[in-house]
Amino acid sequence: MNFGDNRRVPEPAGDPRGILQPRAGAAAFGMARHHASAGLVPFVDHLWSVEWDRTDLPVHVQRILPNPSVHLSFEPGLSRVTGLSRRAAFEYRLTGAGRVVGVRFRPGGVRPWIIGPVSVFTDREAPVAELVPLDGGALSAAVQSAPDAAAAAALVDAALLPLAPAPDPTVDRVAGLVEAVQRDPSIRRAADLAELAGLGVRSLQRLCAEWVGVGPTWLVRCARLHEAAGRAAGGPVAWAELAAELGYADQSHLVRDFARVIGEPPARYARSVRSGRPQPAAVSP
């Protein structure tokens, strides 16, 4: 098989802010990004891999903040499509030894692959066949037996490439709007993003629901939480000032939003990140 660009040394994992308790995670598993083939680039941000060996070690529960992307993953004994979660951080239990290869679609990048809106995947996990006509079990097994993570990612890339639809310029438009929310803290409301897009708020809501799977208000909230978690991991934070900077009505609003998704108040999370010891109450049993 021709592995193409995927046989290059994988990229670093990049911005770790979506990974909660990043120091504890770095000690428990290895993560890398892999380039997608040119034919997948219009739809896919990157492929990613996670490898671990917890043999004779306790289970590691890794929690990940919601993000505005649909993921397709091939795991030990499991394959799935994971839609956007509006409720809480995603949890993955690492035990034994294994490898996961995932595909992170661009915001809007799944829409050309399916009939109907991307919101069909929101707040749920779905069989691979709902997205692509692949034998998920066989591909998951191939990912586990591949000689290394880059080769495993290349197998997934090669399986998806012949199934890619025609590129749609709306993907670039939608991905650009999501990037703007993540990059520009002055975008604090759906109305701000609608103005940038040159749309009415309701038209923007319909566009986001169909192409991203959630509304623009959630996109703003998601970006806020990523920024708050990143600041918490980076050092001492003046929470009242950060709440104002991120557009919250007050500090208590930030605290409630953070705790609802992440499972603990931001100051407590910050202390546990800096100590490298997650608090037990922050992890679901």
mmCIF file of N, CA and C in Angstrom, residues 23 227-239 242 266-267 269-271 273-274:
data_model
loop_
_atom_site.group_PDB
_atom_site.id
_atom_site.type_symbol
_atom_site.label_atom_id
_atom_site.label_comp_id
_atom_site.label_asym_id
_atom_site.label_seq_id
_atom_site.Cartn_x
_atom_site.Cartn_y
_atom_site.Cartn_z
ATOM 1 N N ARG A 23 -1.086 17.736 31.977
ATOM 2 C CA ARG A 23 0.142 17.139 32.510
ATOM 3 C C ARG A 23 -0.075 15.674 32.866
ATOM 4 N N GLU A 227 -10.751 28.767 26.284
ATOM 5 C CA GLU A 227 -9.850 29.827 26.727
ATOM 6 C C GLU A 227 -9.690 29.795 28.252
ATOM 7 N N ALA A 228 -10.784 29.622 28.969
ATOM 8 C CA ALA A 228 -10.710 29.589 30.432
ATOM 9 C C ALA A 228 -9.882 28.408 30.916
ATOM 10 N N ALA A 229 -10.084 27.236 30.326
ATOM 11 C CA ALA A 229 -9.312 26.060 30.736
ATOM 12 C C ALA A 229 -7.843 26.236 30.399
ATOM 13 N N GLY A 230 -7.555 26.830 29.241
ATOM 14 C CA GLY A 230 -6.172 27.075 28.872
ATOM 15 C C GLY A 230 -5.490 28.042 29.821
ATOM 16 N N ARG A 231 -6.207 29.099 30.223
ATOM 17 C CA ARG A 231 -5.640 30.054 31.171
ATOM 18 C C ARG A 231 -5.388 29.369 32.518
ATOM 19 N N ALA A 232 -6.332 28.524 32.934
ATOM 20 C CA ALA A 232 -6.180 27.834 34.213
ATOM 21 C C ALA A 232 -4.940 26.950 34.217
ATOM 22 N N ALA A 233 -4.670 26.299 33.100
ATOM 23 C CA ALA A 233 -3.508 25.420 33.018
ATOM 24 C C ALA A 233 -2.206 26.201 32.912
ATOM 25 N N GLY A 234 -2.304 27.478 32.533
ATOM 26 C CA GLY A 234 -1.101 28.257 32.287
ATOM 27 C C GLY A 234 -0.549 29.000 33.478
ATOM 28 N N GLY A 235 -1.326 29.173 34.527
ATOM 29 C CA GLY A 235 -0.832 29.900 35.685
ATOM 30 C C GLY A 235 -1.951 30.606 36.414
ATOM 31 N N PRO A 236 -1.613 31.427 37.409
ATOM 32 C CA PRO A 236 -2.640 32.127 38.194
ATOM 33 C C PRO A 236 -3.553 32.965 37.309
ATOM 34 N N VAL A 237 -4.819 33.005 37.665
ATOM 35 C CA VAL A 237 -5.819 33.703 36.862
ATOM 36 C C VAL A 237 -6.627 34.634 37.749
ATOM 37 N N ALA A 238 -6.846 35.850 37.272
ATOM 38 C CA ALA A 238 -7.784 36.767 37.920
ATOM 39 C C ALA A 238 -9.155 36.476 37.320
ATOM 40 N N TRP A 239 -9.934 35.659 38.015
ATOM 41 C CA TRP A 239 -11.141 35.113 37.412
ATOM 42 C C TRP A 239 -12.187 36.179 37.092
ATOM 43 N N LEU A 242 -11.042 37.746 33.893
ATOM 44 C CA LEU A 242 -11.215 36.841 32.757
ATOM 45 C C LEU A 242 -12.687 36.730 32.377
ATOM 46 N N PRO A 266 -13.586 26.555 38.307
ATOM 47 C CA PRO A 266 -12.307 26.835 37.630
ATOM 48 C C PRO A 266 -11.123 26.974 38.569
ATOM 49 N N ALA A 267 -11.294 27.595 39.735
ATOM 50 C CA ALA A 267 -10.161 27.754 40.650
ATOM 51 C C ALA A 267 -9.666 26.403 41.147
ATOM 52 N N TYR A 269 -10.033 23.531 39.551
ATOM 53 C CA TYR A 269 -9.394 22.884 38.401
ATOM 54 C C TYR A 269 -7.983 23.419 38.208
ATOM 55 N N ALA A 270 -7.818 24.730 38.333
ATOM 56 C CA ALA A 270 -6.502 25.335 38.162
ATOM 57 C C ALA A 270 -5.509 24.776 39.175
ATOM 58 N N ARG A 271 -5.931 24.647 40.432
ATOM 59 C CA ARG A 271 -5.035 24.101 41.454
ATOM 60 C C ARG A 271 -4.628 22.671 41.132
ATOM 61 N N VAL A 273 -4.537 21.221 38.176
ATOM 62 C CA VAL A 273 -3.656 21.192 37.009
ATOM 63 C C VAL A 273 -2.226 21.515 37.417
ATOM 64 N N ARG A 274 -2.069 22.541 38.221
ATOM 65 C CA ARG A 274 -0.717 22.958 38.604
ATOM 66 C C ARG A 274 -0.045 21.931 39.510
#
